[in-house]
Amino acid sequence: MKTSPLTAEAIESAMTAYLTERTKTEVKPDDDIFASGLVSSMFAMELVVHLESTYDIAIIGPELKIDNFRTAKVMAALVLRLSEDGVASDA
Amino acid sequence: MSEKPPLVKCLVWDLDNTLWQGTLLEDSEVRLSEEVRAVIVELDSRGILQSVASKNDHDLAWKRLEELGVAEYFLVPQIGWGRKSDSVIAIAKELQFALSTIAFVDDTPAERAEVTYHAPEVRCYTHEDVLSLVDRPEFSPAVVTADARRRREMYQANALRTVAKDSFNGPDEEFLRSLDLVMAIKRADEDDLSRVEELTLRTSQMNATGVHYPDQVLRGLLADPGHEVLTVTLTDKFGPHGAVGVLLLERHPDVWHLKLLATSCRVVTYGAGTVLLNWLVDQAAQAGVHLAADFRPTDRNRMMEIAYRFAGFTQDPCDCLSGIKSFIDGGDIQCLHLVTARREGPATMRLVSPDLTVAASI
Ligand SMILES: [Zn+2]
């Protein structure tokens, strides 16, 4: 059974809520969580596992670069790119 | 020749008529013989942890152990009225040991049988075996390292850390800062080598290459000016974590080749692997060289892969790699590479480290 398709907006808002809760700081979709010192490298690992289990994706090899995890917005793009259920853009 | 039995990591004691003489509920003055006390102290000095599984009133029994001056030797004691097999299994779980590394000593045949029935991997001994335990091979580690001697203290410090973490609600980084962590990286000397060997054996899941470097290989590389063997220790306000990491690095003119990087799973929550990597990147940048690292992905070292990738390592080609011959033959080893740049020191701990841009004087 298929759930409603993933959208960038839905992932973004879920991720900003998750980041806000985990860092106990208000996080906006464009905030660079690594530049601001909000998260430790330890949390980076949690983040990878959270994205993989929540959206049923595998983030491997070159996709693990830190630039794919800097903001809720780029994480949403990563999830859509790796997810079969995602609404693909025209690219 | 028969195979050497695996070492016991934790001995679980019955109390009445095993550890002490008599039954506490009938005689509040039960005695502990000097011979048994000596066994407890000796096993402790060998790094073998000890615990208690006793059917007794918890508060009374613990008070008596304190009066006898031995309570501090026993971790995660299980004193109550439940099944002994449950107690032994709970102890193994709490210490994160396999049941096959647990021993149980009890004078009552029915208790030993009950433990054997539910946990057949646990090795059982009778009260008559107590004084000869220290002569048995399974209680006689070949090497007793400085860390092994302090293992119990480290577990006790760990328990305090867990309590501190559970009662702390702030962000992780603030919690880490509150621990006053100090990481000391040092060029290994002869004395450090046995600690290194124990670490690479024990912590294979955090060993990025999955390759074990035997003692004599590392010993040979100590004297080699082309290699650096580094050990890492960590302390915090609760006490020492002991040796928590080891690095083996080979110097080439344009690149440093990281052949071994193992960090203890005990300190993974402190981000020790990332702190180490960042320090190494910064050192390489100061020396004007690139960094290359052997990495074999397994289902157990994902954390290490993420640490490498988030530190900026890629599998992109580079001219500097042509001079590197990997220590290991085999197609499943990735060569990760990084063009280095200066990095800031860690925000969560203090770092004491050598200057790798200057070769060691031997
Ligand atoms: Zn290079």
Coordinates of C-alpha atoms and ligand atoms in Angstrom, one line a residue:
Chain A
M1 CA 0.0 0.0 0.0
K2 CA 1.3 3.4 -0.9
T3 CA 1.3 6.3 1.4
S4 CA 1.0 9.8 0.1
P5 CA 4.0 10.8 -2.0
L6 CA 6.9 12.5 -0.3
T7 CA 7.3 16.2 -1.0
A8 CA 10.2 18.5 -0.3
E9 CA 8.0 20.6 1.9
A10 CA 6.9 17.7 4.0
I11 CA 10.5 16.4 4.5
E12 CA 11.7 19.9 5.2
S13 CA 9.2 20.6 7.9
A14 CA 9.7 17.1 9.5
M15 CA 13.4 17.7 9.5
T16 CA 13.3 21.2 10.9
A17 CA 11.0 19.9 13.7
Y18 CA 13.4 17.0 14.3
L19 CA 16.5 19.3 14.4
T20 CA 14.7 21.8 16.6
E21 CA 13.8 19.2 19.1
R22 CA 17.2 17.5 19.1
T23 CA 19.2 20.7 19.4
K24 CA 16.7 22.5 21.6
T25 CA 17.2 25.5 19.4
E26 CA 14.9 26.9 16.7
V27 CA 16.1 25.6 13.3
K28 CA 14.9 27.1 10.0
P29 CA 15.0 25.2 6.7
D30 CA 18.1 27.2 5.4
D31 CA 20.1 27.2 8.6
D32 CA 23.5 25.5 8.3
I33 CA 23.6 23.3 11.3
F34 CA 27.3 22.5 11.1
A35 CA 28.5 26.1 10.6
S36 CA 26.4 27.3 13.5
G37 CA 28.1 24.7 15.8
L38 CA 24.6 23.4 16.8
V39 CA 25.5 19.8 16.3
S40 CA 28.4 17.6 17.2
S41 CA 30.0 15.1 14.8
M42 CA 28.4 12.4 17.0
F43 CA 25.0 13.9 16.1
A44 CA 25.9 13.8 12.4
M45 CA 25.9 10.0 12.7
E46 CA 22.6 9.9 14.4
L47 CA 21.3 12.2 11.6
V48 CA 22.3 9.7 8.9
V49 CA 20.7 6.8 10.6
H50 CA 17.5 8.9 11.3
L51 CA 17.1 9.8 7.6
E52 CA 17.7 6.3 6.5
S53 CA 15.2 4.7 8.8
T54 CA 12.6 7.4 8.5
Y55 CA 12.6 7.5 4.7
D56 CA 13.7 4.0 4.0
I57 CA 16.7 5.0 2.0
A58 CA 20.4 4.0 2.0
I59 CA 22.9 6.8 2.1
I60 CA 26.3 5.4 1.0
G61 CA 29.7 6.3 -0.4
P62 CA 30.0 9.8 -2.0
E63 CA 26.4 10.7 -0.8
L64 CA 27.7 10.8 2.8
K65 CA 29.5 14.1 2.2
I66 CA 28.8 16.7 4.8
D67 CA 27.3 19.2 2.2
N68 CA 24.3 16.9 1.8
F69 CA 23.4 17.4 5.5
R70 CA 24.0 21.1 6.1
T71 CA 20.4 22.3 6.1
A72 CA 16.9 20.8 6.3
K73 CA 16.4 21.9 2.7
V74 CA 19.4 20.0 1.3
M75 CA 18.5 17.0 3.3
A76 CA 15.0 17.1 1.8
A77 CA 16.6 17.2 -1.7
L78 CA 18.9 14.2 -0.8
V79 CA 15.9 12.2 0.5
L80 CA 13.9 12.8 -2.7
R81 CA 16.8 11.9 -4.9
L82 CA 17.4 8.6 -3.1
S83 CA 13.8 7.7 -2.4
E84 CA 11.8 5.7 -4.9
D85 CA 8.5 7.2 -3.5
G86 CA 9.7 10.7 -4.0
V87 CA 8.1 13.0 -6.5
A88 CA 10.9 13.4 -9.0
S89 CA 11.7 16.8 -10.4
D90 CA 12.1 17.3 -14.1
A91 CA 15.8 16.8 -14.1
Chain B
M1 CA 47.4 -30.4 22.8
S2 CA 44.1 -29.2 23.9
E3 CA 42.9 -25.7 23.0
K4 CA 43.4 -23.0 25.7
P5 CA 40.0 -22.2 27.2
P6 CA 38.7 -18.7 26.6
L7 CA 39.5 -16.2 29.4
V8 CA 36.9 -15.4 32.0
K9 CA 36.0 -11.7 31.9
C10 CA 33.7 -11.8 34.9
L11 CA 33.3 -14.1 37.9
V12 CA 29.9 -14.1 39.6
W13 CA 29.9 -15.2 43.3
D14 CA 27.3 -16.8 45.4
L15 CA 27.6 -15.4 49.0
D16 CA 26.4 -17.9 51.6
N17 CA 28.9 -20.8 52.1
T18 CA 30.8 -19.8 49.0
L19 CA 32.2 -16.3 49.4
W20 CA 31.7 -16.2 53.1
Q21 CA 31.4 -19.0 55.7
G22 CA 27.8 -19.5 56.9
T23 CA 24.4 -18.2 56.1
L24 CA 23.8 -14.5 56.6
L25 CA 20.1 -14.8 57.7
E26 CA 21.1 -17.2 60.4
D27 CA 24.4 -15.6 61.4
S28 CA 24.9 -11.8 60.9
E29 CA 28.6 -12.3 61.6
V30 CA 29.4 -14.6 58.7
R31 CA 33.2 -14.7 58.1
L32 CA 35.3 -14.1 55.1
S33 CA 38.5 -16.1 55.1
E34 CA 41.8 -14.4 54.3
E35 CA 42.4 -17.0 51.5
V36 CA 39.1 -16.1 49.8
R37 CA 39.8 -12.4 50.2
A38 CA 43.2 -13.0 48.5
V39 CA 41.5 -14.7 45.6
I40 CA 39.1 -11.7 45.1
V41 CA 42.0 -9.2 45.2
E42 CA 44.2 -11.3 42.9
L43 CA 41.4 -11.7 40.2
D44 CA 40.8 -8.0 40.4
S45 CA 44.4 -7.2 39.8
R46 CA 44.3 -9.4 36.7
G47 CA 41.5 -7.3 35.3
I48 CA 38.8 -10.0 35.8
L49 CA 35.6 -8.3 36.9
Q50 CA 33.5 -9.7 39.7
S51 CA 29.9 -9.6 40.6
V52 CA 27.4 -11.3 43.0
A53 CA 24.3 -13.4 42.5
S54 CA 22.9 -14.2 45.9
K55 CA 19.5 -15.2 47.3
N56 CA 19.5 -12.8 50.3
D57 CA 18.1 -9.6 51.6
H58 CA 19.8 -7.0 49.4
D59 CA 20.4 -4.4 52.0
L60 CA 21.7 -6.8 54.7
A61 CA 24.0 -8.6 52.3
W62 CA 25.5 -5.5 50.8
K63 CA 26.0 -4.0 54.3
R64 CA 27.9 -7.2 55.3
L65 CA 30.1 -7.0 52.1
E66 CA 30.9 -3.4 53.0
E67 CA 31.7 -4.4 56.6
L68 CA 34.1 -7.1 55.3
G69 CA 35.8 -4.4 53.1
V70 CA 35.1 -6.1 49.7
A71 CA 31.9 -4.4 48.5
E72 CA 33.9 -2.2 46.1
Y73 CA 35.1 -5.2 44.1
F74 CA 31.7 -6.2 42.9
L75 CA 30.0 -4.6 40.0
V76 CA 26.3 -4.7 39.2
P77 CA 25.5 -7.1 42.1
Q78 CA 22.3 -9.1 41.9
I79 CA 21.0 -9.8 45.4
G80 CA 17.4 -10.8 45.8
W81 CA 15.1 -13.8 45.5
G82 CA 15.0 -14.4 41.7
R83 CA 16.5 -17.1 39.7
K84 CA 20.3 -17.2 39.6
S85 CA 20.3 -17.7 35.8
D86 CA 18.4 -14.4 35.5
S87 CA 21.0 -12.7 37.7
V88 CA 23.9 -14.1 35.7
I89 CA 22.3 -13.1 32.4
A90 CA 21.5 -9.6 33.8
I91 CA 25.1 -9.1 34.9
A92 CA 26.5 -10.2 31.4
K93 CA 24.0 -7.8 29.7
E94 CA 24.9 -4.9 32.0
L95 CA 28.7 -5.4 31.4
Q96 CA 28.1 -6.2 27.7
F97 CA 29.9 -9.5 27.9
A98 CA 29.1 -12.7 26.1
L99 CA 27.8 -15.4 28.4
S100 CA 30.8 -17.6 27.3
T101 CA 33.1 -15.2 29.2
I102 CA 31.2 -15.4 32.5
A103 CA 32.0 -17.8 35.3
F104 CA 29.7 -18.6 38.2
V105 CA 30.7 -20.1 41.6
D106 CA 28.1 -21.5 44.0
D107 CA 28.2 -24.3 46.6
T108 CA 24.7 -25.5 45.9
P109 CA 24.4 -28.1 43.1
A110 CA 20.8 -27.1 42.2
E111 CA 21.8 -23.5 41.6
R112 CA 24.7 -24.5 39.4
A113 CA 22.3 -26.8 37.5
E114 CA 19.7 -24.1 37.1
V115 CA 22.3 -21.7 35.7
T116 CA 23.7 -24.4 33.3
Y117 CA 20.1 -25.2 32.2
H118 CA 19.2 -21.6 31.2
A119 CA 22.7 -20.4 30.3
P120 CA 24.8 -23.4 29.2
E121 CA 27.7 -21.2 28.0
V122 CA 28.4 -20.0 31.6
R123 CA 31.2 -22.0 33.3
C124 CA 30.2 -23.1 36.8
Y125 CA 32.5 -23.9 39.7
T126 CA 31.9 -25.1 43.2
H127 CA 32.9 -23.6 46.6
E128 CA 35.7 -26.2 46.7
D129 CA 37.2 -24.7 43.5
V130 CA 37.5 -21.2 44.9
L131 CA 41.1 -21.2 46.2
S132 CA 42.4 -22.8 43.0
L133 CA 40.7 -20.5 40.6
V134 CA 43.8 -18.3 40.4
D135 CA 45.8 -21.2 39.1
R136 CA 43.4 -22.1 36.3
P137 CA 44.3 -20.9 32.7
E138 CA 40.9 -19.4 32.1
F139 CA 41.6 -17.0 35.0
S140 CA 45.2 -16.3 33.9
P141 CA 45.5 -13.7 31.1
A142 CA 48.9 -13.9 29.4
V143 CA 49.3 -10.1 29.5
V144 CA 48.0 -7.9 32.3
T145 CA 48.0 -4.4 31.0
A146 CA 47.7 -1.2 33.0
D147 CA 44.2 -0.8 31.6
A148 CA 43.3 -4.3 32.7
R149 CA 44.3 -3.6 36.3
R150 CA 42.1 -0.5 36.3
R151 CA 39.2 -2.1 34.4
R152 CA 36.9 -2.3 37.4
E153 CA 37.5 1.4 38.2
M154 CA 36.8 2.3 34.6
Y155 CA 33.5 0.4 34.7
Q156 CA 32.5 2.1 38.0
A157 CA 33.4 5.5 36.5
N158 CA 31.3 4.6 33.5
A159 CA 28.3 3.9 35.7
L160 CA 28.6 7.4 37.2
R161 CA 28.9 8.8 33.7
T162 CA 25.6 7.1 32.7
V163 CA 23.8 8.5 35.7
A164 CA 25.2 12.0 34.9
K165 CA 24.1 11.7 31.2
D166 CA 20.6 10.5 32.1
S167 CA 20.1 13.5 34.4
F168 CA 21.4 16.0 31.9
N169 CA 18.9 17.4 29.5
G170 CA 21.0 19.9 27.5
P171 CA 22.4 19.4 24.0
D172 CA 25.0 16.6 23.6
E173 CA 27.9 19.0 23.1
E174 CA 27.2 20.9 26.3
F175 CA 27.1 17.6 28.2
L176 CA 30.4 16.6 26.7
R177 CA 31.9 19.9 27.7
S178 CA 30.7 19.3 31.3
L179 CA 32.8 16.1 31.5
D180 CA 36.2 18.0 31.2
L181 CA 37.4 15.5 28.6
V182 CA 41.1 15.4 27.9
M183 CA 42.4 13.3 25.0
A184 CA 46.1 12.6 25.0
I185 CA 47.7 11.4 21.7
K186 CA 51.3 10.1 22.1
R187 CA 54.0 8.4 20.1
A188 CA 53.9 4.8 21.3
D189 CA 56.8 3.4 23.2
E190 CA 57.6 -0.2 24.0
D191 CA 55.4 -0.1 27.1
D192 CA 52.4 1.1 25.1
L193 CA 52.5 -1.8 22.7
S194 CA 50.7 -4.5 24.7
R195 CA 47.9 -2.0 25.4
V196 CA 47.7 -1.4 21.7
E197 CA 47.5 -5.0 20.9
E198 CA 44.7 -5.6 23.4
L199 CA 42.8 -2.6 21.9
T200 CA 43.0 -3.8 18.3
L201 CA 41.9 -7.3 19.4
R202 CA 39.0 -6.0 21.5
T203 CA 37.6 -3.3 19.4
S204 CA 37.5 -4.8 15.9
Q205 CA 34.2 -3.2 15.1
M206 CA 35.7 0.3 15.3
N207 CA 38.9 -0.7 13.4
A208 CA 38.5 1.0 10.1
T209 CA 40.6 -1.5 8.2
G210 CA 39.6 -4.6 10.0
V211 CA 43.3 -5.7 9.9
H212 CA 45.0 -6.9 13.1
Y213 CA 48.6 -5.7 13.5
P214 CA 50.5 -8.3 15.6
D215 CA 52.7 -7.0 18.4
Q216 CA 56.0 -7.7 16.6
V217 CA 54.9 -5.9 13.4
L218 CA 54.0 -2.8 15.4
R219 CA 57.2 -3.2 17.4
G220 CA 59.2 -3.2 14.2
L221 CA 57.4 -0.1 12.9
L222 CA 58.2 1.8 16.1
A223 CA 61.8 2.1 15.1
D224 CA 60.9 2.9 11.5
P225 CA 61.3 6.6 10.8
G226 CA 58.8 6.2 7.9
H227 CA 56.0 5.2 10.3
E228 CA 54.2 6.7 13.2
V229 CA 52.5 4.5 15.8
L230 CA 50.3 6.6 18.0
T231 CA 48.2 5.6 21.0
V232 CA 45.3 7.6 22.4
T233 CA 44.0 7.9 26.0
L234 CA 41.0 9.7 27.3
T235 CA 40.2 11.0 30.8
D236 CA 37.3 12.9 32.2
K237 CA 36.3 14.2 35.6
F238 CA 35.1 10.8 36.6
G239 CA 38.4 9.1 35.9
P240 CA 40.4 7.4 33.2
H241 CA 38.9 5.6 30.1
G242 CA 42.4 4.1 29.5
A243 CA 43.8 3.4 26.0
V244 CA 40.9 4.2 23.6
G245 CA 42.6 4.4 20.3
V246 CA 45.5 3.5 18.1
L247 CA 46.8 4.9 14.8
L248 CA 49.4 3.6 12.3
L249 CA 50.6 6.1 9.8
E250 CA 53.2 5.8 7.0
R251 CA 54.9 8.9 5.7
H252 CA 55.3 9.5 2.0
P253 CA 56.7 12.7 0.4
D254 CA 53.2 14.0 -0.7
V255 CA 50.8 12.0 1.4
W256 CA 50.5 10.4 4.8
H257 CA 48.9 6.9 4.6
L258 CA 46.6 6.0 7.5
K259 CA 46.9 2.2 7.7
L260 CA 45.2 1.6 11.0
L261 CA 42.7 3.6 13.0
A262 CA 40.9 1.8 15.8
T263 CA 38.9 3.5 18.5
S264 CA 37.2 1.8 21.4
C265 CA 33.5 1.5 21.2
R266 CA 33.4 2.7 24.8
V267 CA 34.2 6.2 23.8
V268 CA 32.3 6.4 20.5
T269 CA 29.6 8.6 22.1
Y270 CA 32.3 11.2 22.8
G271 CA 33.1 11.5 19.1
A272 CA 36.7 10.4 19.7
G273 CA 37.1 9.1 16.1
T274 CA 36.1 12.4 14.6
V275 CA 38.4 14.4 17.0
L276 CA 41.3 12.1 16.0
L277 CA 40.6 12.5 12.3
N278 CA 40.4 16.2 12.5
W279 CA 43.6 16.5 14.4
L280 CA 45.4 14.3 11.9
V281 CA 44.0 16.4 9.0
D282 CA 45.3 19.5 10.6
Q283 CA 48.7 18.0 11.2
A284 CA 48.9 16.8 7.6
A285 CA 47.9 20.3 6.4
Q286 CA 50.7 21.9 8.4
A287 CA 53.1 19.4 6.9
G288 CA 51.8 20.2 3.4
V289 CA 50.7 16.7 2.6
H290 CA 47.5 15.0 1.6
L291 CA 45.9 12.1 3.6
A292 CA 45.0 8.7 2.4
A293 CA 43.2 6.1 4.5
D294 CA 42.5 2.4 4.1
F295 CA 38.9 1.5 4.7
R296 CA 37.1 -1.7 4.4
P297 CA 33.3 -1.3 4.9
T298 CA 31.8 -3.9 7.1
D299 CA 28.4 -4.1 8.8
R300 CA 30.0 -3.0 12.0
N301 CA 32.2 0.0 11.2
R302 CA 29.6 2.3 9.6
M303 CA 30.3 5.0 12.2
M304 CA 33.9 5.1 11.1
E305 CA 32.8 5.5 7.4
I306 CA 30.6 8.4 8.3
A307 CA 33.4 10.0 10.3
Y308 CA 35.7 9.7 7.3
R309 CA 33.2 11.0 4.8
F310 CA 32.0 13.9 7.1
A311 CA 35.7 14.8 7.6
G312 CA 35.8 15.2 3.8
F313 CA 37.4 12.0 2.6
T314 CA 36.4 10.9 -0.9
Q315 CA 37.4 8.1 -3.3
D316 CA 38.4 10.7 -6.0
P317 CA 41.7 10.0 -7.7
C318 CA 44.9 12.0 -6.9
D319 CA 48.5 11.9 -8.1
C320 CA 49.7 11.4 -4.6
L321 CA 48.2 7.9 -4.4
S322 CA 50.4 6.4 -7.1
G323 CA 53.2 6.0 -4.5
I324 CA 51.1 4.1 -2.0
K325 CA 51.0 0.4 -1.9
S326 CA 48.3 -0.8 0.4
F327 CA 49.5 -3.0 3.3
I328 CA 46.7 -5.4 2.5
D329 CA 46.0 -7.1 -0.7
G330 CA 42.4 -7.6 -1.7
G331 CA 39.8 -5.7 -3.6
D332 CA 37.5 -4.8 -0.8
I333 CA 39.7 -2.1 0.7
Q334 CA 38.8 1.4 -0.4
C335 CA 41.5 4.1 -0.5
L336 CA 39.9 7.2 0.9
H337 CA 41.7 10.5 0.1
L338 CA 41.6 14.0 1.3
V339 CA 43.3 17.3 0.2
T340 CA 44.0 18.6 3.6
A341 CA 43.4 22.1 5.0
R342 CA 43.9 23.5 8.5
R343 CA 41.2 22.5 11.0
E344 CA 40.1 24.0 14.3
G345 CA 40.6 22.0 17.5
P346 CA 37.7 20.2 19.1
A347 CA 35.1 22.2 21.0
T348 CA 34.3 19.3 23.3
M349 CA 37.6 18.3 24.8
R350 CA 41.2 19.4 25.5
L351 CA 43.8 17.8 23.3
V352 CA 47.4 16.9 24.2
S353 CA 49.3 15.8 21.2
P354 CA 52.8 15.6 19.5
D355 CA 53.8 17.6 16.5
L356 CA 53.9 15.2 13.6
T357 CA 55.4 17.7 11.3
V358 CA 58.7 17.1 13.2
A359 CA 60.0 13.5 13.0
A360 CA 60.3 11.7 16.3
S361 CA 63.8 11.5 17.8
I362 CA 64.5 8.0 18.8
Ligands
ZN1 ZN 46.4 13.5 -3.0

